[in-house]
GROMACS .gro file of C-alpha atoms in nm:
model
  447
    1MET     CA    1   1.745  -2.159  -1.754
    2LYS     CA    2   1.996  -1.897  -1.876
    3TYR     CA    3   1.969  -1.625  -1.618
    4SER     CA    4   2.270  -1.445  -1.766
    5ALA     CA    5   2.031  -1.269  -2.005
    6PHE     CA    6   1.891  -1.082  -1.705
    7TYR     CA    7   2.170  -1.057  -1.448
    8ASN     CA    8   2.542  -0.994  -1.501
    9ILE     CA    9   2.816  -0.881  -1.264
   10MET     CA   10   3.087  -0.703  -1.463
   11PRO     CA   11   3.459  -0.729  -1.369
   12ASP     CA   12   3.452  -0.376  -1.223
   13GLY     CA   13   3.154  -0.468  -1.000
   14THR     CA   14   2.880  -0.301  -1.206
   15VAL     CA   15   2.566  -0.514  -1.191
   16LYS     CA   16   2.362  -0.504  -1.512
   17GLN     CA   17   2.005  -0.623  -1.471
   18ILE     CA   18   1.691  -0.662  -1.679
   19ASN     CA   19   1.371  -0.730  -1.493
   20PRO     CA   20   1.215  -1.045  -1.647
   21PHE     CA   21   0.862  -0.917  -1.586
   22THR     CA   22   0.886  -0.550  -1.685
   23GLY     CA   23   1.185  -0.538  -1.920
   24ASN     CA   24   1.339  -0.248  -1.722
   25GLU     CA   25   1.716  -0.220  -1.772
   26VAL     CA   26   1.897  -0.123  -1.453
   27TRP     CA   27   2.262  -0.072  -1.368
   28ALA     CA   28   2.401  -0.071  -1.016
   29VAL     CA   29   2.734   0.108  -1.039
   30PRO     CA   30   2.992   0.071  -0.759
   31GLU     CA   31   3.044   0.384  -0.549
   32ARG     CA   32   2.740   0.551  -0.703
   33ALA     CA   33   2.562   0.555  -0.368
   34SER     CA   34   2.853   0.741  -0.207
   35LYS     CA   35   2.861   1.035  -0.448
   36PRO     CA   36   2.840   1.374  -0.270
   37ALA     CA   37   2.508   1.557  -0.278
   38GLN     CA   38   2.589   1.927  -0.305
   39ASN     CA   39   2.225   2.039  -0.272
   40LYS     CA   40   2.136   1.817   0.022
   41VAL     CA   41   1.988   2.009   0.314
   42GLN     CA   42   2.076   1.890   0.661
   43PRO     CA   43   1.748   1.819   0.839
   44PRO     CA   44   1.695   1.998   1.171
   45GLU     CA   45   1.699   1.812   1.497
   46PRO     CA   46   1.356   1.650   1.546
   47ALA     CA   47   1.137   1.840   1.788
   48SER     CA   48   1.033   1.685   2.118
   49LEU     CA   49   0.682   1.543   2.153
   50GLU     CA   50   0.657   1.658   2.514
   51GLY     CA   51   0.327   1.836   2.560
   52VAL     CA   52   0.212   1.757   2.204
   53ASP     CA   53  -0.148   1.642   2.159
   54ARG     CA   54  -0.073   1.326   1.960
   55GLY     CA   55  -0.437   1.278   1.861
   56HIS     CA   56  -0.451   1.602   1.662
   57ILE     CA   57  -0.135   1.602   1.448
   58CYS     CA   58  -0.310   1.559   1.111
   59ALA     CA   59  -0.657   1.490   0.970
   60PHE     CA   60  -0.597   1.114   0.998
   61CYS     CA   61  -0.542   1.127   1.375
   62SER     CA   62  -0.776   0.980   1.634
   63GLY     CA   63  -0.886   1.316   1.769
   64ARG     CA   64  -0.999   1.441   1.427
   65TYR     CA   65  -1.233   1.167   1.307
   66LEU     CA   66  -1.487   1.416   1.173
   67GLU     CA   67  -1.239   1.579   0.934
   68THR     CA   68  -1.237   1.277   0.703
   69ALA     CA   69  -1.510   1.112   0.496
   70PRO     CA   70  -1.763   0.898   0.686
   71GLU     CA   71  -1.626   0.563   0.794
   72LYS     CA   72  -1.718   0.247   0.610
   73PHE     CA   73  -1.582   0.037   0.895
   74ARG     CA   74  -1.332   0.044   1.177
   75TYR     CA   75  -1.134  -0.219   1.365
   76VAL     CA   76  -1.145  -0.181   1.743
   77ARG     CA   77  -0.940  -0.368   2.003
   78GLU     CA   78  -1.139  -0.440   2.319
   79ASP     CA   79  -1.023  -0.662   2.605
   80GLY     CA   80  -0.760  -0.821   2.384
   81ALA     CA   81  -1.008  -0.907   2.105
   82TRP     CA   82  -1.051  -0.738   1.767
   83HIS     CA   83  -1.395  -0.631   1.643
   84ARG     CA   84  -1.519  -0.465   1.324
   85HIS     CA   85  -1.782  -0.190   1.346
   86ASP     CA   86  -1.956  -0.094   1.021
   87HIS     CA   87  -2.097   0.251   0.935
   88LEU     CA   88  -2.100   0.402   1.281
   89PRO     CA   89  -2.319   0.713   1.316
   90ALA     CA   90  -2.121   1.036   1.346
   91ASP     CA   91  -2.218   1.092   1.709
   92SER     CA   92  -2.063   0.752   1.801
   93TYR     CA   93  -1.720   0.808   1.645
   94PHE     CA   94  -1.552   0.897   1.972
   95ALA     CA   95  -1.722   0.626   2.180
   96THR     CA   96  -1.446   0.382   2.076
   97THR     CA   97  -1.090   0.420   1.950
   98ALA     CA   98  -1.025   0.283   1.604
   99GLU     CA   99  -0.703   0.091   1.552
  100PHE     CA  100  -0.769   0.100   1.175
  101ARG     CA  101  -1.036   0.291   0.984
  102CYS     CA  102  -1.167   0.260   0.629
  103PHE     CA  103  -1.309   0.566   0.454
  104ALA     CA  104  -1.314   0.723   0.109
  105ASN     CA  105  -1.032   0.933  -0.031
  106LEU     CA  106  -1.182   1.279  -0.084
  107PHE     CA  107  -0.958   1.342  -0.384
  108GLU     CA  108  -1.014   1.031  -0.595
  109ILE     CA  109  -0.778   0.912  -0.866
  110VAL     CA  110  -1.067   0.741  -1.047
  111THR     CA  111  -1.383   0.930  -0.958
  112LEU     CA  112  -1.740   0.816  -0.912
  113ASP     CA  113  -1.833   1.032  -1.213
  114TYR     CA  114  -1.586   0.827  -1.418
  115TRP     CA  115  -1.786   0.511  -1.345
  116LYS     CA  116  -2.122   0.680  -1.398
  117GLN     CA  117  -2.046   0.862  -1.721
  118ASN     CA  118  -1.836   0.591  -1.886
  119TYR     CA  119  -2.032   0.284  -1.778
  120GLY     CA  120  -2.370   0.402  -1.655
  121TYR     CA  121  -2.279   0.276  -1.309
  122ILE     CA  122  -2.561   0.289  -1.056
  123PRO     CA  123  -2.451   0.254  -0.693
  124PRO     CA  124  -2.618  -0.032  -0.503
  125PRO     CA  125  -2.931   0.081  -0.313
  126GLU     CA  126  -2.783  -0.026   0.020
  127THR     CA  127  -2.486   0.205  -0.039
  128LEU     CA  128  -2.708   0.508  -0.088
  129GLU     CA  129  -2.917   0.403   0.211
  130GLN     CA  130  -2.603   0.416   0.427
  131LEU     CA  131  -2.551   0.774   0.311
  132ARG     CA  132  -2.911   0.866   0.394
  133ARG     CA  133  -2.883   0.710   0.740
  134HIS     CA  134  -2.568   0.908   0.814
  135ALA     CA  135  -2.736   1.231   0.701
  136ALA     CA  136  -3.054   1.157   0.900
  137THR     CA  137  -2.896   1.281   1.224
  138GLU     CA  138  -2.792   1.638   1.292
  139ALA     CA  139  -2.436   1.529   1.374
  140GLY     CA  140  -2.415   1.323   1.055
  141LEU     CA  141  -2.541   1.602   0.830
  142GLN     CA  142  -2.302   1.849   0.991
  143HIS     CA  143  -2.020   1.601   0.935
  144LEU     CA  144  -2.106   1.567   0.565
  145ARG     CA  145  -2.139   1.943   0.525
  146ALA     CA  146  -1.800   2.011   0.684
  147VAL     CA  147  -1.624   1.755   0.468
  148VAL     CA  148  -1.797   1.862   0.144
  149GLU     CA  149  -1.719   2.229   0.209
  150TYR     CA  150  -1.355   2.143   0.283
  151LYS     CA  151  -1.329   1.954  -0.044
  152GLN     CA  152  -1.502   2.230  -0.241
  153ALA     CA  153  -1.271   2.493  -0.093
  154HIS     CA  154  -0.961   2.299  -0.195
  155ARG     CA  155  -1.102   2.238  -0.541
  156ASN     CA  156  -1.174   2.608  -0.587
  157ARG     CA  157  -0.825   2.705  -0.475
  158SER     CA  158  -0.658   2.453  -0.707
  159ASN     CA  159  -0.869   2.578  -1.000
  160GLY     CA  160  -0.802   2.943  -0.922
  161ASN     CA  161  -1.173   3.002  -0.864
  162GLY     CA  162  -1.352   3.179  -0.584
  163LYS     CA  163  -1.142   3.498  -0.599
  164LYS     CA  164  -1.270   3.845  -0.677
  165ASN     CA  165  -1.067   4.166  -0.637
  166GLY     CA  166  -0.814   3.983  -0.420
  167ALA     CA  167  -1.076   3.859  -0.173
  168THR     CA  168  -1.263   3.534  -0.139
  169GLU     CA  169  -1.594   3.554  -0.319
  170GLU     CA  170  -1.887   3.470  -0.094
  171LYS     CA  171  -2.111   3.191  -0.223
  172PRO     CA  172  -2.451   3.083  -0.097
  173ALA     CA  173  -2.448   2.792   0.144
  174LEU     CA  174  -2.516   2.454  -0.012
  175SER     CA  175  -2.859   2.307   0.048
  176ASP     CA  176  -2.902   1.978   0.234
  177ASP     CA  177  -2.991   1.807  -0.095
  178GLU     CA  178  -2.674   1.942  -0.256
  179ILE     CA  179  -2.470   1.814   0.038
  180LEU     CA  180  -2.619   1.467  -0.008
  181ALA     CA  181  -2.547   1.467  -0.381
  182LEU     CA  182  -2.188   1.581  -0.328
  183SER     CA  183  -2.141   1.320  -0.053
  184GLU     CA  184  -2.229   1.027  -0.278
  185PRO     CA  185  -1.864   0.956  -0.380
  186MET     CA  186  -1.778   0.906  -0.013
  187TYR     CA  187  -2.004   0.601  -0.012
  188ALA     CA  188  -2.021   0.473  -0.369
  189GLY     CA  189  -1.673   0.562  -0.494
  190CYS     CA  190  -1.389   0.313  -0.539
  191HIS     CA  191  -1.091   0.493  -0.389
  192GLU     CA  192  -1.053   0.406  -0.021
  193LEU     CA  193  -0.802   0.450   0.259
  194ILE     CA  194  -0.708   0.221   0.547
  195VAL     CA  195  -0.567   0.446   0.818
  196ALA     CA  196  -0.382   0.342   1.133
  197ARG     CA  197  -0.461   0.486   1.474
  198ASN     CA  198  -0.135   0.656   1.571
  199HIS     CA  199   0.066   0.924   1.398
  200TYR     CA  200   0.368   0.863   1.620
  201HIS     CA  201   0.476   0.543   1.790
  202PRO     CA  202   0.324   0.529   2.140
  203ASP     CA  203   0.674   0.512   2.292
  204GLY     CA  204   0.814   0.785   2.066
  205THR     CA  205   0.971   1.095   2.216
  206THR     CA  206   1.045   1.311   1.908
  207GLU     CA  207   0.883   1.390   1.575
  208ALA     CA  208   1.120   1.139   1.416
  209ASP     CA  209   0.934   0.856   1.590
  210LEU     CA  210   0.663   0.811   1.328
  211LEU     CA  211   0.457   0.492   1.335
  212SER     CA  212   0.556   0.295   1.025
  213SER     CA  213   0.440  -0.052   0.915
  214GLY     CA  214   0.749  -0.204   1.071
  215ARG     CA  215   0.675  -0.041   1.407
  216LEU     CA  216   0.335  -0.203   1.435
  217THR     CA  217   0.332  -0.527   1.630
  218PRO     CA  218   0.297  -0.843   1.417
  219THR     CA  219  -0.063  -0.876   1.540
  220GLU     CA  220  -0.144  -0.516   1.451
  221HIS     CA  221   0.011  -0.560   1.108
  222TYR     CA  222  -0.203  -0.869   1.049
  223GLN     CA  223  -0.517  -0.673   1.135
  224TYR     CA  224  -0.399  -0.391   0.908
  225PHE     CA  225  -0.377  -0.643   0.624
  226LYS     CA  226  -0.717  -0.790   0.710
  227ALA     CA  227  -0.875  -0.446   0.696
  228THR     CA  228  -0.710  -0.373   0.360
  229ILE     CA  229  -0.830  -0.702   0.212
  230GLU     CA  230  -1.181  -0.641   0.347
  231SER     CA  231  -1.186  -0.305   0.167
  232LEU     CA  232  -1.054  -0.468  -0.152
  233ARG     CA  233  -1.326  -0.733  -0.144
  234ARG     CA  234  -1.601  -0.477  -0.087
  235ILE     CA  235  -1.490  -0.260  -0.379
  236VAL     CA  236  -1.503  -0.559  -0.613
  237GLU     CA  237  -1.848  -0.657  -0.487
  238ARG     CA  238  -1.988  -0.304  -0.503
  239ASN     CA  239  -1.891  -0.216  -0.860
  240ARG     CA  240  -1.921  -0.483  -1.131
  241TYR     CA  241  -1.716  -0.273  -1.373
  242VAL     CA  242  -1.403  -0.297  -1.157
  243ARG     CA  243  -1.154  -0.541  -1.312
  244TYR     CA  244  -0.867  -0.474  -1.076
  245VAL     CA  245  -0.801  -0.287  -0.752
  246SER     CA  246  -0.463  -0.121  -0.715
  247VAL     CA  247  -0.340  -0.153  -0.356
  248PHE     CA  248  -0.042   0.052  -0.244
  249GLN     CA  249   0.117   0.236   0.044
  250ASN     CA  250   0.326   0.553   0.012
  251TRP     CA  251   0.546   0.602   0.317
  252LEU     CA  252   0.686   0.953   0.369
  253LYS     CA  253   0.695   1.247   0.131
  254GLY     CA  254   0.978   1.099  -0.076
  255ALA     CA  255   0.745   0.814  -0.175
  256GLY     CA  256   0.453   1.041  -0.262
  257ALA     CA  257   0.269   1.052   0.072
  258SER     CA  258   0.053   1.356   0.145
  259PHE     CA  259   0.047   1.270   0.517
  260ASP     CA  260   0.324   1.115   0.727
  261HIS     CA  261   0.054   0.904   0.888
  262LEU     CA  262   0.047   0.533   0.812
  263HIS     CA  263  -0.221   0.440   0.558
  264LYS     CA  264  -0.287   0.222   0.257
  265GLN     CA  265  -0.482   0.321  -0.055
  266LEU     CA  266  -0.708   0.113  -0.277
  267VAL     CA  267  -0.820   0.232  -0.621
  268GLY     CA  268  -1.071   0.044  -0.836
  269LEU     CA  269  -0.979   0.028  -1.206
  270ASP     CA  270  -1.155  -0.077  -1.523
  271GLU     CA  271  -0.838  -0.230  -1.667
  272TRP     CA  272  -0.540  -0.426  -1.541
  273GLY     CA  273  -0.268  -0.179  -1.635
  274ALA     CA  274   0.038  -0.249  -1.848
  275SER     CA  275   0.239  -0.427  -1.578
  276ILE     CA  276  -0.029  -0.683  -1.488
  277THR     CA  277  -0.116  -0.733  -1.857
  278ARG     CA  278   0.245  -0.812  -1.941
  279GLN     CA  279   0.274  -1.059  -1.653
  280VAL     CA  280  -0.049  -1.236  -1.748
  281LYS     CA  281   0.083  -1.277  -2.105
  282MET     CA  282   0.399  -1.435  -1.965
  283LEU     CA  283   0.190  -1.679  -1.761
  284LYS     CA  284  -0.007  -1.787  -2.067
  285LYS     CA  285   0.319  -1.893  -2.229
  286ASP     CA  286   0.474  -2.037  -1.913
  287PRO     CA  287   0.243  -2.101  -1.614
  288ASN     CA  288   0.549  -2.153  -1.391
  289ALA     CA  289   0.707  -1.818  -1.483
  290PHE     CA  290   0.697  -1.677  -1.131
  291ASN     CA  291   0.887  -1.971  -0.990
  292GLU     CA  292   1.138  -1.972  -1.273
  293TYR     CA  293   1.203  -1.599  -1.310
  294ALA     CA  294   1.138  -1.483  -0.953
  295VAL     CA  295   1.207  -1.726  -0.666
  296ASN     CA  296   1.425  -1.988  -0.841
  297PHE     CA  297   1.619  -1.708  -1.008
  298ALA     CA  298   1.675  -1.531  -0.675
  299ALA     CA  299   1.780  -1.857  -0.509
  300MET     CA  300   2.047  -1.925  -0.772
  301PHE     CA  301   2.214  -1.592  -0.690
  302ASN     CA  302   2.165  -1.619  -0.312
  303LEU     CA  303   1.922  -1.328  -0.302
  304VAL     CA  304   1.657  -1.508  -0.093
  305PHE     CA  305   1.693  -1.378   0.262
  306ALA     CA  306   1.377  -1.473   0.454
  307GLU     CA  307   1.104  -1.736   0.449
  308ASN     CA  308   0.825  -1.899   0.648
  309GLU     CA  309   0.570  -2.167   0.575
  310HIS     CA  310   0.347  -1.942   0.368
  311ALA     CA  311   0.573  -1.676   0.211
  312ILE     CA  312   0.925  -1.611   0.085
  313ALA     CA  313   1.125  -1.286   0.053
  314PHE     CA  314   1.417  -1.194  -0.169
  315VAL     CA  315   1.587  -0.899  -0.334
  316GLY     CA  316   1.440  -0.822  -0.674
  317ILE     CA  317   1.646  -0.739  -0.981
  318GLY     CA  318   1.589  -0.484  -1.254
  319HIS     CA  319   1.402  -0.233  -1.040
  320ARG     CA  320   1.452   0.141  -1.058
  321PHE     CA  321   1.481   0.152  -0.680
  322PRO     CA  322   1.624  -0.104  -0.432
  323THR     CA  323   1.336  -0.349  -0.404
  324ILE     CA  324   1.233  -0.631  -0.172
  325GLU     CA  325   0.988  -0.886  -0.312
  326ILE     CA  326   0.763  -1.098  -0.091
  327PHE     CA  327   0.564  -1.381  -0.250
  328SER     CA  328   0.280  -1.586  -0.110
  329LYS     CA  329   0.337  -1.961  -0.154
  330SER     CA  330  -0.037  -2.031  -0.150
  331ARG     CA  331  -0.234  -2.200  -0.426
  332ASN     CA  332  -0.481  -1.915  -0.378
  333ALA     CA  333  -0.392  -1.634  -0.615
  334ARG     CA  334  -0.591  -1.347  -0.465
  335PRO     CA  335  -0.548  -1.192  -0.119
  336TRP     CA  336  -0.911  -1.244  -0.011
  337GLU     CA  337  -0.890  -1.615  -0.100
  338HIS     CA  338  -0.607  -1.680   0.147
  339THR     CA  339  -0.678  -1.874   0.465
  340PRO     CA  340  -0.615  -1.693   0.795
  341GLU     CA  341  -0.298  -1.897   0.841
  342GLU     CA  342  -0.170  -1.809   0.495
  343LEU     CA  343  -0.252  -1.442   0.544
  344GLN     CA  344  -0.074  -1.447   0.879
  345GLY     CA  345   0.238  -1.590   0.716
  346VAL     CA  346   0.243  -1.330   0.439
  347SER     CA  347   0.174  -1.049   0.683
  348ASP     CA  348   0.450  -1.161   0.921
  349LEU     CA  349   0.711  -1.166   0.647
  350ILE     CA  350   0.611  -0.828   0.502
  351HIS     CA  351   0.607  -0.681   0.853
  352ALA     CA  352   0.959  -0.817   0.911
  353CYS     CA  353   1.081  -0.658   0.586
  354HIS     CA  354   0.934  -0.321   0.683
  355ALA     CA  355   1.087  -0.345   1.030
  356ALA     CA  356   1.427  -0.420   0.877
  357THR     CA  357   1.386  -0.129   0.635
  358GLY     CA  358   1.326   0.118   0.916
  359ALA     CA  359   1.079   0.402   0.959
  360GLU     CA  360   1.321   0.662   0.825
  361ILE     CA  361   1.335   0.527   0.468
  362SER     CA  362   1.075   0.647   0.218
  363CYS     CA  363   0.923   0.348   0.044
  364ASN     CA  364   0.631   0.228  -0.163
  365GLU     CA  365   0.447  -0.096  -0.093
  366GLU     CA  366   0.275  -0.233  -0.404
  367TRP     CA  367   0.043  -0.536  -0.426
  368TYR     CA  368   0.013  -0.765  -0.730
  369TYR     CA  369  -0.231  -1.055  -0.766
  370SER     CA  370  -0.458  -1.234  -1.016
  371PRO     CA  371  -0.724  -1.001  -1.159
  372ILE     CA  372  -1.078  -1.123  -1.098
  373ASP     CA  373  -1.134  -1.180  -1.471
  374ALA     CA  374  -0.798  -1.345  -1.548
  375VAL     CA  375  -0.802  -1.706  -1.667
  376VAL     CA  376  -0.445  -1.769  -1.552
  377LYS     CA  377  -0.324  -1.751  -1.193
  378MET     CA  378  -0.062  -1.506  -1.073
  379PRO     CA  379   0.073  -1.542  -0.718
  380TRP     CA  380  -0.005  -1.264  -0.474
  381HIS     CA  381   0.318  -1.075  -0.421
  382VAL     CA  382   0.418  -0.747  -0.264
  383LEU     CA  383   0.707  -0.518  -0.358
  384ILE     CA  384   0.869  -0.280  -0.111
  385LYS     CA  385   1.062  -0.015  -0.304
  386TRP     CA  386   1.310   0.206  -0.122
  387ARG     CA  387   1.278   0.560  -0.261
  388ILE     CA  388   1.629   0.664  -0.163
  389HIS     CA  389   1.732   0.847  -0.479
  390VAL     CA  390   1.589   1.068  -0.752
  391GLN     CA  391   1.600   0.970  -1.117
  392ALA     CA  392   1.744   1.229  -1.352
  393GLY     CA  393   1.827   1.305  -1.714
  394PHE     CA  394   2.050   1.003  -1.773
  395GLU     CA  395   1.757   0.767  -1.718
  396GLY     CA  396   1.524   0.967  -1.941
  397GLY     CA  397   1.774   0.985  -2.224
  398THR     CA  398   1.885   0.621  -2.221
  399SER     CA  399   1.603   0.420  -2.056
  400ILE     CA  400   1.881   0.271  -1.844
  401PHE     CA  401   1.800   0.325  -1.479
  402LEU     CA  402   2.070   0.371  -1.215
  403ASN     CA  403   2.007   0.194  -0.886
  404PRO     CA  404   2.245   0.310  -0.610
  405MET     CA  405   2.250  -0.031  -0.440
  406THR     CA  406   2.335  -0.372  -0.585
  407PRO     CA  407   2.102  -0.663  -0.499
  408VAL     CA  408   2.374  -0.820  -0.282
  409GLU     CA  409   2.428  -0.492  -0.094
  410LEU     CA  410   2.057  -0.469  -0.020
  411ARG     CA  411   2.050  -0.830   0.098
  412ASP     CA  412   2.350  -0.775   0.325
  413ARG     CA  413   2.188  -0.466   0.472
  414ILE     CA  414   1.861  -0.643   0.551
  415VAL     CA  415   1.988  -0.973   0.697
  416PRO     CA  416   2.171  -0.841   1.007
  417ARG     CA  417   1.872  -0.623   1.091
  418LEU     CA  418   1.638  -0.920   1.069
  419TYR     CA  419   1.853  -1.123   1.309
  420ALA     CA  420   1.856  -0.836   1.560
  421LEU     CA  421   1.481  -0.775   1.530
  422ARG     CA  422   1.403  -1.143   1.579
  423ASP     CA  423   1.633  -1.164   1.882
  424GLU     CA  424   1.450  -0.876   2.048
  425GLY     CA  425   1.108  -1.021   1.963
  426THR     CA  426   1.000  -0.744   1.727
  427VAL     CA  427   0.935  -0.982   1.436
  428ARG     CA  428   0.809  -1.338   1.437
  429ASN     CA  429   0.765  -1.643   1.217
  430VAL     CA  430   1.070  -1.583   1.000
  431LEU     CA  431   1.364  -1.795   0.889
  432ILE     CA  432   1.664  -1.586   0.788
  433ALA     CA  433   1.942  -1.633   0.530
  434GLU     CA  434   2.098  -1.979   0.557
  435GLU     CA  435   1.799  -2.102   0.763
  436CYS     CA  436   1.572  -2.075   0.457
  437HIS     CA  437   1.473  -2.404   0.293
  438ILE     CA  438   1.444  -2.258  -0.060
  439ALA     CA  439   1.300  -2.569  -0.222
  440PRO     CA  440   1.269  -2.545  -0.603
  441ASN     CA  441   0.935  -2.410  -0.726
  442PRO     CA  442   0.806  -2.309  -0.379
  443LEU     CA  443   0.512  -2.109  -0.519
  444ASN     CA  444   0.203  -2.326  -0.553
  445TYR     CA  445  -0.022  -2.087  -0.746
  446TYR     CA  446   0.000  -2.288  -1.070
  447ARG     CA  447  -0.097  -2.625  -0.918
   0.00000   0.00000   0.00000
């Protein structure tokens, strides 16, 4: 294998990279990360959380359950055990505290109307029955009305509607039947959120102490993954026209987050997208491509930095942003096909990578796996992309992307943090750096 076509360290230290799976050309130029930022604003000192009602910071918080779409399910921790509660009635929302909640995104990327008008999609009868049951109580109908009116108000503002002579134009109240019709996407749509309980870490003292993925416990992170995979599975089962579900997490504003409150998003799609399509084509030509061009490649350049029985982590090359890649070693190519032990291993390693990243760094978490209608198997893998710089005109004009950190620099930043986190018991089930076995072809998806 001639990896020099994809990875070259120039005499001056510039690292030229081409991602084998996307074709992106990336340069990491020495000293680029240290260039002065003349327009950088010094952030103010974070405010104290003393006296702050932590359950009412944003609409995702535990004291504001009724400001989001009706729940599809929640995970509750009771007496040390975890339980799932499905479709709770509105008047029961505050009877328990949800560690993780699943509900629809009010502002869908791919809307329910998209599925209806383009495919003639008819929601399953049980889905519409869940809506009717929620609306059958006074509390449930009020909940739906409040959420629908909130969504309509934002839609009107964004469209410039609802204004007359500088004042808000009064409109007649929506009927109950109209509320039910407008609530249908909250039950039958395919854009869902998995939202964590806390806005800030329970031990946090200032507004800088946000609860990130890495500040969950390993057990909490595992349940977070379970809830996400449960949502993924349900979307696929509910809509036969869905060919792929995009799963991602935007952490902090710099990564595209609307709320600085930990959550994942899932969006059902009727196509794979260009990235997955390209990777599937590679696999048709070479079923072992992900061992050869991902893990084996990384091992040859000492970029593998963490491993356990079920997953392996390394620094990726040819990414527009510094990127950590975590691959499942399982023969099972889709997240919902993993055994509990396999899922635990993947979750533990991803949790460790987030913990080593730190809550202060904006990042995207992106999931990749075999589409349900693919005839070749792609290993489930997750990319964590550090959004620590802004692309500019040079990239647009040349299609050469500047990454401020070389792969080795990213590895050397992560490894010491992992050792410290493991020593203090924050992360578990992880071998680090030289401890990794790194056997050739460790990914078993193709077997």
